[in-house]
Coordinates of C-alpha atoms in Angstrom, one line a residue:
X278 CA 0.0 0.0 0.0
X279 CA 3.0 2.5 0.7
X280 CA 3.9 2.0 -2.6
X281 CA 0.4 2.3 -4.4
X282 CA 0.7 5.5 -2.5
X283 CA 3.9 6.7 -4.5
X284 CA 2.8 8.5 -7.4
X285 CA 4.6 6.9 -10.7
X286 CA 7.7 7.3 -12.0
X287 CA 8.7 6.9 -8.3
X288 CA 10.9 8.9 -6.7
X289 CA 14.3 7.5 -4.8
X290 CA 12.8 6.9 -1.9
X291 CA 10.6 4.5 -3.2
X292 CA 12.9 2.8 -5.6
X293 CA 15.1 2.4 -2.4
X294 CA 12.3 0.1 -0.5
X295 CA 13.0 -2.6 -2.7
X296 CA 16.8 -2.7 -0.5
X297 CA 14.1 -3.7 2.6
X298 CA 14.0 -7.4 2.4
X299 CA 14.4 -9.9 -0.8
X300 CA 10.8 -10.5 -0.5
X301 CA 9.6 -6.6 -0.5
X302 CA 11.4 -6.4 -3.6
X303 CA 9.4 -9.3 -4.9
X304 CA 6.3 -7.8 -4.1
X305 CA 7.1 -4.1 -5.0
X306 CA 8.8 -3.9 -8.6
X307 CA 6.4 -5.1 -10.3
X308 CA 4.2 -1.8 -8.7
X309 CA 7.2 0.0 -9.1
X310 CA 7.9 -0.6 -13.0
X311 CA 3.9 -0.4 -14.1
X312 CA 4.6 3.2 -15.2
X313 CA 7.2 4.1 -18.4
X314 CA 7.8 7.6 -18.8
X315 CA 10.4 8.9 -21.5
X316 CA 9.3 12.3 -21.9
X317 CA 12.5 14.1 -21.0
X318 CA 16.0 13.3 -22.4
X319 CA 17.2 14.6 -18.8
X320 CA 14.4 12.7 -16.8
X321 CA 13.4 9.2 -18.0
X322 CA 12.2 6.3 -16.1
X323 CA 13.4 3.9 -15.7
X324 CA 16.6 5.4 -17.2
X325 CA 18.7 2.3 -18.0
X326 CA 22.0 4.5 -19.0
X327 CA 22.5 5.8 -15.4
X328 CA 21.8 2.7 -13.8
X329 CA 23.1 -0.3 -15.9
X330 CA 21.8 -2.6 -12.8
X331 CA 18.4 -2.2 -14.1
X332 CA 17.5 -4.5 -17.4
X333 CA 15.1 -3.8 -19.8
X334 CA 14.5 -7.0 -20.5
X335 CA 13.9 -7.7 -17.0
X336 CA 11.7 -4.8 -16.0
X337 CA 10.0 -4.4 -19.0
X338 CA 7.0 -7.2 -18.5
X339 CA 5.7 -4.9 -15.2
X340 CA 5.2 -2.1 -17.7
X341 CA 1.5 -1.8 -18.0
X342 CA 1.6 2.1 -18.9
X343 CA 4.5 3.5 -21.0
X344 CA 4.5 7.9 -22.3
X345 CA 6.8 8.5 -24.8
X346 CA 7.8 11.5 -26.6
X347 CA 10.0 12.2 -29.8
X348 CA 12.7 14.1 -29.5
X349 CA 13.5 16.0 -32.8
X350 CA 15.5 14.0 -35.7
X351 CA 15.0 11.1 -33.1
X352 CA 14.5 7.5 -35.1
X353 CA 12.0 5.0 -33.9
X354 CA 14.8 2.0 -32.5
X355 CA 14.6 3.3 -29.1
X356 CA 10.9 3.4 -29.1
X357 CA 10.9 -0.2 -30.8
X358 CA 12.9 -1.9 -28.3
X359 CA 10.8 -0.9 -25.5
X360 CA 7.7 -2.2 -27.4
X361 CA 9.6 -5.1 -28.0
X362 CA 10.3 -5.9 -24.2
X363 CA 6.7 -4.1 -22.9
X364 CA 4.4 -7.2 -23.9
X365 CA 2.0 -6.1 -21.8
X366 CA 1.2 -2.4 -22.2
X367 CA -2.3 -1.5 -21.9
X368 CA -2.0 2.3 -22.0
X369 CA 0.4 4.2 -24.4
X370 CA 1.4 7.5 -25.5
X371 CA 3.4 8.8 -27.8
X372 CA 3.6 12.2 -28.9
X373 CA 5.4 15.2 -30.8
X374 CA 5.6 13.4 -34.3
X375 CA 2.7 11.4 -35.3
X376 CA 4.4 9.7 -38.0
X377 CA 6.3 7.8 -35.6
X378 CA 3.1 5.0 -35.5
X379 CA 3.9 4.0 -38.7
X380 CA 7.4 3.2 -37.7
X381 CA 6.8 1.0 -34.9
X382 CA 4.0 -0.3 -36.2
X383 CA 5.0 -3.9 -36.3
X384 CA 6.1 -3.5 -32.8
X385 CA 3.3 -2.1 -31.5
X386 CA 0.9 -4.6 -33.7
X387 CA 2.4 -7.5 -30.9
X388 CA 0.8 -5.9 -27.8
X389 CA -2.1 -7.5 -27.6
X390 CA -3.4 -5.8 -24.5
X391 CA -3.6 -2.2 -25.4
X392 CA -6.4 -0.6 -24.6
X393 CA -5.7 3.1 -24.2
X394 CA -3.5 5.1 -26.9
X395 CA -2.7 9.1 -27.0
X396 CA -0.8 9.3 -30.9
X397 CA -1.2 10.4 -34.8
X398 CA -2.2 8.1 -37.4
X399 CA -0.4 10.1 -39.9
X400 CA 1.1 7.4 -42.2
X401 CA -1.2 4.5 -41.6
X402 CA -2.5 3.0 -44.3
X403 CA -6.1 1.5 -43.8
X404 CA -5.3 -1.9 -43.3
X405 CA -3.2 -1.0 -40.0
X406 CA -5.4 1.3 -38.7
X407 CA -8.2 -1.1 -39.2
X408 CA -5.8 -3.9 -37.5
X409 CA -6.7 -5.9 -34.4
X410 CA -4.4 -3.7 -32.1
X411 CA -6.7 -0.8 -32.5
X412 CA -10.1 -2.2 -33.0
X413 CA -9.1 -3.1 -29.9
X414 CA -9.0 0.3 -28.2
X415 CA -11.1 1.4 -25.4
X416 CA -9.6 4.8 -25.2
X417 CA -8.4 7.1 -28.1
X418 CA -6.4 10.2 -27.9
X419 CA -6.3 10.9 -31.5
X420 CA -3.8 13.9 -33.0
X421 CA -3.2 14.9 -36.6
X422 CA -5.3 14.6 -39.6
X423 CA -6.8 11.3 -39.7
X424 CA -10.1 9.4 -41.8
X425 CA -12.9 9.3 -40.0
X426 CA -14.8 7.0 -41.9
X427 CA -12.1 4.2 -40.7
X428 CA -12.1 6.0 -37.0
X429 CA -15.8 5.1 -37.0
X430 CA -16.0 1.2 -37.4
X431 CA -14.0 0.8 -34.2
X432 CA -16.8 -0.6 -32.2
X433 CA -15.1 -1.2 -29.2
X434 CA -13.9 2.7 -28.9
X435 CA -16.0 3.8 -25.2
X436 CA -13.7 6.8 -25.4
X437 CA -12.7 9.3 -27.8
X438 CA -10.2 12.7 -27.3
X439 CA -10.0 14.9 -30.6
X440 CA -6.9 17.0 -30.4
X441 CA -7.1 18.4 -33.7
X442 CA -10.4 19.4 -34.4
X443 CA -10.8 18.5 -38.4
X444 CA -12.6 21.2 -40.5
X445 CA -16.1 19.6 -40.9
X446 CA -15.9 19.2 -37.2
X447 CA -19.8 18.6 -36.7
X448 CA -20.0 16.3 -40.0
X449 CA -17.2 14.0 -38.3
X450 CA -19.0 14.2 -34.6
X451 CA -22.3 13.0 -36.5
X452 CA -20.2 10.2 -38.0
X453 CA -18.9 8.8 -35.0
X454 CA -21.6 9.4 -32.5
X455 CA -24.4 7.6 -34.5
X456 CA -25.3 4.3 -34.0
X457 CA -23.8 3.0 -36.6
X458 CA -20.7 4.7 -35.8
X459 CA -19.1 3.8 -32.7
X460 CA -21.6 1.8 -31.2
X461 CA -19.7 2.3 -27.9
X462 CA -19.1 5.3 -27.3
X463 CA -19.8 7.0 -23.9
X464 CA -17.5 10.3 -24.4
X465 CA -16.6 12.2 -26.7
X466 CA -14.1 15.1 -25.3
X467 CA -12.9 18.5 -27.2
X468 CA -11.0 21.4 -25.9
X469 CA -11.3 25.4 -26.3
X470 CA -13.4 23.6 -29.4
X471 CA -16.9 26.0 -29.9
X472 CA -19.2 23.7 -31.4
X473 CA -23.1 23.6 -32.0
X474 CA -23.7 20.5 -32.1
X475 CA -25.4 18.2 -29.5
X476 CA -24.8 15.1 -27.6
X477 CA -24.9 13.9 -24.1
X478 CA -21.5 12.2 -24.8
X479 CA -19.5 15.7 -25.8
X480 CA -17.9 17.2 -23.8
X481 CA -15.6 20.5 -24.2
X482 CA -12.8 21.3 -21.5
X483 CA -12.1 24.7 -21.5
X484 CA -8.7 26.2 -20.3
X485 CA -4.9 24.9 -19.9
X486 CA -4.6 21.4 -20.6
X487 CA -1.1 19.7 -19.9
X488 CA -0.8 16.2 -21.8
X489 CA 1.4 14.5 -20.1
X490 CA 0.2 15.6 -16.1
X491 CA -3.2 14.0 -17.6
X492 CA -1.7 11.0 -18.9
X493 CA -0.1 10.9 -15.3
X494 CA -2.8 11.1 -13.4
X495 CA -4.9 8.2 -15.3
X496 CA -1.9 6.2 -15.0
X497 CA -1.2 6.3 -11.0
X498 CA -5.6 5.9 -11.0
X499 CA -6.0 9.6 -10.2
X500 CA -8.8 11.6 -11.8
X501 CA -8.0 12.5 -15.2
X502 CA -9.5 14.0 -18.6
X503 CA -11.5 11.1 -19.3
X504 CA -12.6 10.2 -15.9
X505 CA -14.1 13.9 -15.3
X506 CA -15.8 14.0 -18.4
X507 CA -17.4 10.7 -17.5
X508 CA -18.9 12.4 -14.5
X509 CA -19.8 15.4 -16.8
X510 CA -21.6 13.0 -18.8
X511 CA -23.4 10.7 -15.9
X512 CA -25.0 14.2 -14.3
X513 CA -26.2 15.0 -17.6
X514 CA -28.2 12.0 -18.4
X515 CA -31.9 11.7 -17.2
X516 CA -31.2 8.2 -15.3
X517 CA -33.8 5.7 -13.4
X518 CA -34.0 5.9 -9.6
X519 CA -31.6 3.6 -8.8
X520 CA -32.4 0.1 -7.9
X521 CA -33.5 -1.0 -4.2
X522 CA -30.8 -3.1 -3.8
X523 CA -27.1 -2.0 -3.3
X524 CA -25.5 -2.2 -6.7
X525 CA -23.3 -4.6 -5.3
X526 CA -25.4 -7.5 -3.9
X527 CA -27.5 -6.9 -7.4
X528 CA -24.8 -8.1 -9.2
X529 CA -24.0 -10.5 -7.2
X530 CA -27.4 -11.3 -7.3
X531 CA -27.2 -11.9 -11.3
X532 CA -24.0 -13.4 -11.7
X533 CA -24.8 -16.3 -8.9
X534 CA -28.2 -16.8 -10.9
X535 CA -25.8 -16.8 -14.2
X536 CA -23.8 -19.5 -13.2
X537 CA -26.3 -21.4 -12.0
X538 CA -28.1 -22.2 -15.8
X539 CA -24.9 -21.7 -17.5
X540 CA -23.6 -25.2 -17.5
X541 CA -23.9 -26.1 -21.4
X542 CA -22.8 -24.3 -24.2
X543 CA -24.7 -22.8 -26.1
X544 CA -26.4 -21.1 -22.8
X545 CA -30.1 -21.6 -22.5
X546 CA -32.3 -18.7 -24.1
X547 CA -33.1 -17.6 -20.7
X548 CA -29.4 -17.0 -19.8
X549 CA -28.6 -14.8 -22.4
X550 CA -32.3 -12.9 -22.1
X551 CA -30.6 -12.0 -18.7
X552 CA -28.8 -9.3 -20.8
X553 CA -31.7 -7.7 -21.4
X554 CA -32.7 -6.6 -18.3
X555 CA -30.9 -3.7 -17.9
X556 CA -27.7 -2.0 -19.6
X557 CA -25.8 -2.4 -16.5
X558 CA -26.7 -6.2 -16.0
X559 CA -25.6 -6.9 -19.7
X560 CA -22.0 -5.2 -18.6
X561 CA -21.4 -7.4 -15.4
X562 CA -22.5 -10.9 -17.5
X563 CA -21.0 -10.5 -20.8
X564 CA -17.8 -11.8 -19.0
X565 CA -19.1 -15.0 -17.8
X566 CA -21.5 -15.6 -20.9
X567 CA -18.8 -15.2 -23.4
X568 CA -15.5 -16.6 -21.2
X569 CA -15.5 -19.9 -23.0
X570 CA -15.6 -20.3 -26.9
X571 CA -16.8 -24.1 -28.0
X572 CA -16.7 -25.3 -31.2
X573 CA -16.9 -29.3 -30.5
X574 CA -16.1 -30.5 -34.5
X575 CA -17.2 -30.0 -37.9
X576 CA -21.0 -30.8 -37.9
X577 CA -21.6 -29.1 -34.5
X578 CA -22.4 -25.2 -33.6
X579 CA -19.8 -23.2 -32.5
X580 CA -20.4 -20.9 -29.6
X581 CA -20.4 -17.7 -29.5
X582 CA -21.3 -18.1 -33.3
X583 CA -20.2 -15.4 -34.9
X584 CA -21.0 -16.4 -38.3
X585 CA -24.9 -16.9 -37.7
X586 CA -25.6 -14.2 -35.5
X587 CA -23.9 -10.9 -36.5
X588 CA -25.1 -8.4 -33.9
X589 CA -21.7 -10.6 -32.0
X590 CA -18.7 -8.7 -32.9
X591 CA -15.4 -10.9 -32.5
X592 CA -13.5 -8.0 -32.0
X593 CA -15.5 -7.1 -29.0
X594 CA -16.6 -10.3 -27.6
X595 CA -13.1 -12.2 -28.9
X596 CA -11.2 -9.9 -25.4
X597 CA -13.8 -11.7 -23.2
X598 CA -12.8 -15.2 -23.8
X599 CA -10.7 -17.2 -21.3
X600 CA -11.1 -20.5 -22.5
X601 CA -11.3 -22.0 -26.2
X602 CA -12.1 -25.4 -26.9
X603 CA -11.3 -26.5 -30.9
X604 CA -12.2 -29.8 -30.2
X605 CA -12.4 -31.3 -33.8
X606 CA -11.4 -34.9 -33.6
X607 CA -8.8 -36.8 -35.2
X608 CA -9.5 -36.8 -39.3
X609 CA -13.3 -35.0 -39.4
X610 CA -12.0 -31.4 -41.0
X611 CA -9.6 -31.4 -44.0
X612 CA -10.0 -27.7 -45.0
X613 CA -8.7 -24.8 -43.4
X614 CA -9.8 -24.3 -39.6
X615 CA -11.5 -21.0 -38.6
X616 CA -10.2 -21.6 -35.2
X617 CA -7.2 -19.4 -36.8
X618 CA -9.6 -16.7 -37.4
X619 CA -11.1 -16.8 -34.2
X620 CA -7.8 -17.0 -32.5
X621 CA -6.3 -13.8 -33.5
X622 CA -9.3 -12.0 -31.6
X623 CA -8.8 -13.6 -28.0
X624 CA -5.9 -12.4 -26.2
X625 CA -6.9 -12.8 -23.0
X626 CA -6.7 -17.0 -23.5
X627 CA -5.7 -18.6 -20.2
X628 CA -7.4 -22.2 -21.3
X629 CA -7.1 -23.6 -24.8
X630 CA -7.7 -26.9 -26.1
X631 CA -7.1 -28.0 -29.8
X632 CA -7.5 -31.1 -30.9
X633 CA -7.4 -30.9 -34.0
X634 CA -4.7 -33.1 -36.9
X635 CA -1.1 -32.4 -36.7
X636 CA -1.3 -30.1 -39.6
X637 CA -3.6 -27.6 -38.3
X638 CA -2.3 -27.5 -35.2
X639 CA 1.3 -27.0 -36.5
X640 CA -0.7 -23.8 -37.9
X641 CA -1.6 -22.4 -34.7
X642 CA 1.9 -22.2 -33.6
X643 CA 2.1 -18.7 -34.8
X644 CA -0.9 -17.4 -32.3
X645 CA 0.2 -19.6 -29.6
X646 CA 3.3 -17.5 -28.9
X647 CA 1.1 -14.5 -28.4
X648 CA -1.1 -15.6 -25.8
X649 CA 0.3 -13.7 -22.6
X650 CA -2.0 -15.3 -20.0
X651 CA -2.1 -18.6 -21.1
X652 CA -1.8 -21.1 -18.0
X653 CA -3.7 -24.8 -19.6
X654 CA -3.3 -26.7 -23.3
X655 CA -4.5 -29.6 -24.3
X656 CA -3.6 -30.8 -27.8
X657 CA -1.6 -32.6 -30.2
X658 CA 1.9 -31.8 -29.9
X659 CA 3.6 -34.4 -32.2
X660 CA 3.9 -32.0 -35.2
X661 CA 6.1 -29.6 -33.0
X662 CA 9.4 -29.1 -33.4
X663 CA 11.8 -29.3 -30.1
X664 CA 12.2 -25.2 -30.4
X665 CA 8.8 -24.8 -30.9
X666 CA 8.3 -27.2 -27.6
X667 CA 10.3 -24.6 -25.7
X668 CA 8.9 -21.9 -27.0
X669 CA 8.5 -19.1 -24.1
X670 CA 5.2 -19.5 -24.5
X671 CA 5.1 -23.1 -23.2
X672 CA 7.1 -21.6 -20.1
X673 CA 4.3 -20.0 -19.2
X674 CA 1.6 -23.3 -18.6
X675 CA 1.0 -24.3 -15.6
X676 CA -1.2 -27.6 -17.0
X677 CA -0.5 -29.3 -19.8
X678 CA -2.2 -32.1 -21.4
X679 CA -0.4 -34.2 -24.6
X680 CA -2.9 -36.2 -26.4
X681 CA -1.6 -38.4 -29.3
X682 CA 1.8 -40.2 -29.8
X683 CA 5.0 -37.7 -28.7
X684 CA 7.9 -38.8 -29.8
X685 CA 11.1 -39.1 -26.9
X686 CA 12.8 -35.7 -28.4
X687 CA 9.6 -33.9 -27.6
X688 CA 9.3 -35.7 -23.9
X689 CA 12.7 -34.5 -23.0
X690 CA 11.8 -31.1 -24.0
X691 CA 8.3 -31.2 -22.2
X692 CA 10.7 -32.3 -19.2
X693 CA 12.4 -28.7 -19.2
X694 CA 9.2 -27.0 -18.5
X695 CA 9.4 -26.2 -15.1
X696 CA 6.5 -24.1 -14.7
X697 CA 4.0 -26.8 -15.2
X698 CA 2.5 -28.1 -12.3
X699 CA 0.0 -30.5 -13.9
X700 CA 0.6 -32.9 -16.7
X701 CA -1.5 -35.6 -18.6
X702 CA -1.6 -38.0 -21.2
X703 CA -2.2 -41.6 -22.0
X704 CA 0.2 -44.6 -21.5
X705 CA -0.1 -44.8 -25.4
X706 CA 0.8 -41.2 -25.2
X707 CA 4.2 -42.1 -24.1
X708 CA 4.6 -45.2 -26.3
X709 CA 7.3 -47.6 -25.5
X710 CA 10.6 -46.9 -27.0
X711 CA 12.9 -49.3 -27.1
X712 CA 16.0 -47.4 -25.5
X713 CA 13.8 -45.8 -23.0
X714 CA 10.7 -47.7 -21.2
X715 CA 7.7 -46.0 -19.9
X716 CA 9.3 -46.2 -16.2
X717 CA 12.0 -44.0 -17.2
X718 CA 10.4 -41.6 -19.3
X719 CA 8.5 -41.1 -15.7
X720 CA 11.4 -41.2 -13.7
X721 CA 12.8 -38.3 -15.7
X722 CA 9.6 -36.0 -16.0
X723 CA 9.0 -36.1 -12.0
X724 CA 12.7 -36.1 -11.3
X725 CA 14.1 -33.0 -9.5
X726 CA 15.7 -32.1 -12.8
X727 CA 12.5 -32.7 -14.9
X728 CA 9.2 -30.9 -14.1
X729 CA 10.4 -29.8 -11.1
X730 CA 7.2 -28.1 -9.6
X731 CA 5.2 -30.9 -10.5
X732 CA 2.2 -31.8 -8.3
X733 CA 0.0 -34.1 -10.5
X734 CA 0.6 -36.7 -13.3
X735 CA -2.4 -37.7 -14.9
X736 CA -2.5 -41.1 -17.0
X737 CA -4.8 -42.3 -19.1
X738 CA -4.9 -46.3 -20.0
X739 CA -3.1 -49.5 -18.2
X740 CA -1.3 -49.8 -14.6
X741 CA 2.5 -48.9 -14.6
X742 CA 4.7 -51.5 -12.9
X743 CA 7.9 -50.6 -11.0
X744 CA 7.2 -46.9 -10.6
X745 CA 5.2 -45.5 -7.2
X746 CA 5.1 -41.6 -7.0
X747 CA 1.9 -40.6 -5.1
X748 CA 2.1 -37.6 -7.8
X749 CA 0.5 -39.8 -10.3
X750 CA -3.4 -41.0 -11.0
X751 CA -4.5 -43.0 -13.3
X752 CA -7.5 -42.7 -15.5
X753 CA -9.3 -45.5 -17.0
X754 CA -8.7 -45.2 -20.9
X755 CA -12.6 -44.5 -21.5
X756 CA -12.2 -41.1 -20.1
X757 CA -9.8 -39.8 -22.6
X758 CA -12.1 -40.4 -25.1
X759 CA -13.2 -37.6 -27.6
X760 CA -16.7 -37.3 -25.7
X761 CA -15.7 -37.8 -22.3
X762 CA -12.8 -34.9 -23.1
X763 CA -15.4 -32.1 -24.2
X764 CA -17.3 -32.9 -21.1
X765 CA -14.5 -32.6 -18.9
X766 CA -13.3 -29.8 -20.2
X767 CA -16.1 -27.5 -20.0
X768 CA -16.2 -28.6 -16.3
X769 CA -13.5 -27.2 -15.6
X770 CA -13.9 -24.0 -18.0
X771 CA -17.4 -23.2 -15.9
X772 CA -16.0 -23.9 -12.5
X773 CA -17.2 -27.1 -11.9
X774 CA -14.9 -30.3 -10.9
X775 CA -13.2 -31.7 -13.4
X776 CA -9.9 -34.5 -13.3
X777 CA -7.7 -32.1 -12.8
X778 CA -9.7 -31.0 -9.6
X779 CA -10.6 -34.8 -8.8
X780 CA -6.3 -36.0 -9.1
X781 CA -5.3 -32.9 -7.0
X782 CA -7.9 -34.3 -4.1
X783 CA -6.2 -38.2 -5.1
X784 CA -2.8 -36.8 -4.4
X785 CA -3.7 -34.9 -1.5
X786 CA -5.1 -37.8 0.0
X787 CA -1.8 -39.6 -0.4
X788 CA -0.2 -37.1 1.4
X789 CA -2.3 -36.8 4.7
X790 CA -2.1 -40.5 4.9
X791 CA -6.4 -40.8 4.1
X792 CA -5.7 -43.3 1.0
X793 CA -4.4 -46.9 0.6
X794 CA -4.1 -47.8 -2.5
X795 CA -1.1 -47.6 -4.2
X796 CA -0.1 -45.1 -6.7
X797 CA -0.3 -48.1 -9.8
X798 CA -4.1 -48.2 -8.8
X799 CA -6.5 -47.2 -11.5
X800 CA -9.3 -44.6 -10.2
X801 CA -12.6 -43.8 -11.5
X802 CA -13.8 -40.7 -10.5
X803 CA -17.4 -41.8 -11.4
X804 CA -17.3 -45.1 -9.7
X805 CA -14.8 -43.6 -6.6
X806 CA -16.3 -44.3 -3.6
X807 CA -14.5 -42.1 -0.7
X808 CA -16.5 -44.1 1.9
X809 CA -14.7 -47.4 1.5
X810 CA -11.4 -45.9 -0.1
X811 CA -10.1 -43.0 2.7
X812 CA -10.0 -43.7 6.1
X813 CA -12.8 -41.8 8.8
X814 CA -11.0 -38.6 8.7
X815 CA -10.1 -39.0 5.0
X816 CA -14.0 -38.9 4.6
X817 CA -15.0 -35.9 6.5
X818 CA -12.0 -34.0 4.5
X819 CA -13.3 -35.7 1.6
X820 CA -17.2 -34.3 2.4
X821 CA -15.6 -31.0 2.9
X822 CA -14.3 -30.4 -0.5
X823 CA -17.6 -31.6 -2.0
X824 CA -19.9 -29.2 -0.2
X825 CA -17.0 -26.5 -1.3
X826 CA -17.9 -27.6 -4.7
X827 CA -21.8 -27.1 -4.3
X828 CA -22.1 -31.0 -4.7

């Protein structure tokens, strides 16, 4: 909290509380680092020359907010290698030459978590300004001459800033504020701009306005530009009394009665009608109704369908989804998989499952590597090379699930991943190679030097012999099954048990002593009966975690 208190870039002392303890600096820099400002050759943070202790590449995945401004004659490598090493900017500024966008444009076309941008467009032809990266914008800052006719299909635009009035000022206003303009805009702000025409949404600050103490405030959660012309906006409109409830325990209200009918994909029709009931109820559930994307195989319907219903925009719904299941099975689509399509809208992926043939999964491997906040994968990994197989992006799964044949190259890499926690596949999965038997392909995933933060190995098919680790479960074969998959998969994607959540309670067990059986047992979770497998107090622990559950 001291440091949330320290407005951003911080000043010595609060760089110098990361010298308290290991652990403060653990918990501090990534606060610390979540603001970039270069807007002074004599004043930048964090200013990497002076203090060579300080990495970019080290420092540069905190940065959430990053200001920049050109200095004169300046060429865009600087700004480039900070995009580069900034994955995860959300809000960014650059100003004094608005040609510089084109420049980094490839750069800035990787962060797939910008939201908020203060630049020109000057340079951009319309395929990049009508690119994912800024469809994708909440908040716009706009300087420079620009088209408004591409400015207004950005549908997921809430906020707009024009710096530079254009000459048919009222023509472009009318453009943008109609709804077939952008359909989600809630302000519209000008300033010293006269203008006659009228809209709720506009709003003209008059007197000195300093860019970068703005861009400041809004970065350090202060009131800014945007959020005082939302409150200009809010007193203007003619509102409903507001509801008896608290706001809070109504949404709460909704979102418990949301999760209680979503359970299938698509949702009911009374789910999604709960969108209806008021603007601000549609805003709290659109998260959960659109988290997960399904499209089970060829001859089934894909939710959210985007294709069949086109008031559902990917570009705005594709930031809600956590978790996508392409779960074509093996040799049912030959032609090219929309999945790719669909993939390039959803950056906010934490839960993915593809299992699709080799080929089209070797196709995905672009997209995979952009997925930031990707944590589980299940698919076919056989058509991966070794460098693809240690791709940073695999560093970042915590679960992992192999189905197919992998061949021993692509275990040992898999054995390097020491982020996972959870792992799975089928004893066919693992094959039996003639220099190296099933037992030692084990040996080496759950030795210290393999997966070393492993908790769970899931297996699917017969009993191993020779190997106990209480860190392995095994499935019957049945449940790795196509059908059987989808279900338990969307389990888990709604927050509902699933194997993963059924072999972390197995292993748990082990531990505390409430279990018997040996490790080489095969368990059911549909036929597990916790009565006659854990001991008394094994039970009641057991009964616990169900009622936890809502079971």
């Amino acid at each position: 909290m001291a440091v949330e208190d320290i407005p951003l870039p911080p000043s010595r002392f609060a760089t110098n509380l990361q010298l308290t303890a290991r652990r403060v600096r653990i918990w501090i820099r990534p606060l610390l680092y979540r603001v970039f400002e270069y807007t002074s050759s004599i004043f930048p943070f964090p200013d990497f020359e002076t203090r060579p202790h300080i990495k970019l590449e080290d420092v540069g995945r905190f940065a959430r907010h990053l200001a920049y401004r050109v200095q004169p004659r300046e060429e865009p490598d600087c700004l480039i290698n900070l995009l580069r090493n900034c994955g995860q900017i959300i809000n960014l500024a650059i100003w004094d030459d608005f040609a510089m966008l084109v420049q980094v444009y490839p750069a800035l076309a990787s962060l797939s978590g910008l939201r908020r941008l203060s630049a020109g467009f000057r340079g951009l032809n319309q395929d990049q300004v009508l690119s994912p990266v800024f469809l994708n914008l909440t908040h716009l800052d706009l300087f420079g001459n620009v088209n408004w006719d591409l400015i207004s299909q950005f549908k997921n635009l809430t906020h707009l800033s024009i710096a530079d009035p254009p000459h048919e000022l009222e023509r472009v206003l009318h453009l943008i504020l109609d709804s077939s303009g952008c359909s989600s805009l809630r302000v519209v702000t000008l300033f010293d701009e006269p203008v006659s025409y009228y809209d709720l949404r506009l709003v003209v600050i008059r007197g000195y306005y300093d860019y970068l103490t703005d861009w400041i405030k809004g970065a350090n959660g202060r009131m800014d530009s945007w959020t005082f012309a939302e409150r200009i906006v809010i007193a203007r409109e003619n509102t409903p009394p507001l509801p008896i409830f608290p706001l809070e325990l109504e949404r709460i209200i909704f979102e418990t009665v949301l999760e209680d009918v979503y359970q299938e994909l698509p949702p009911s029709h009374y789910a999604l009608s709960l969108q209806l009931v008021a603007k601000r109820v549609q805003h709290w559930i659109r998260p959960l109704l659109y988290r997960v994307y399904k499209y089970p195989n060829e001859g089934g319907e894909p939710f959210p369908d985007f294709a069949a219903n086109r008031a559902l925009n990917i570009t705005e719904i594709g930031p809600l989804i956590k978790h996508l299941l392409h779960g074509t099975s093996p040799g049912s689509w030959d032609g090219e998989d929309p999945i790719i399509n669909v993939m390039r809208h959803c950056p906010s992926i934490e839960n993915l499952a593809t299992w699709c043939n080799f080929d089209t999964c070797a196709n995905l491997y672009p997209f995979l590597s952009s997925l930031l906040n990707i944590k589980r994968f299940s698919t076919r990994l056989g058509s991966f090379t070794r460098d693809q197989l240690l791709d940073p992006f695999m560093f970042r799964l915590t679960h992992l699930e192999v189905v197919g044949f992998l061949e021993l190259d692509g275990w040992t890499a898999i054995a390097e991943l020491k982020s996972l926690t959870h792992l799975s596949t089928s004893t066919a999965g693992l094959g039996a190679y003639e220099s190296e038997p099933v037992t030692s392909l084990l040996r080496m995933i759950c030795a210290p030097g393999g997966c070393s933060k492993l908790q769970v190995l899931k297996l699917y098919g017969a009993a191993i012999e020779g190997f106990d680790d209480i860190r392995i479960v095994l499935f019957p074969l049945t449940q790795f099954s196509f059908e059987s998959s989808v279900e338990d998969w969307m389990a888990g994607a709604t927050g509902r048990p699933d194997s993963w959540s059924f072999a972390d309670q197995i292993v748990y067990a082990r531990k505390m002593g409430y279990i018997t059986h040996s490790p080489g047992t095969i368990v059911d979770p549909f036929s597990f009966n916790y009565r006659e497998e854990l001991t008394a107090e094994g039970s009641l622990w057991w009964e616990g975690e169900m009622k936890k559950w809502g079971m």
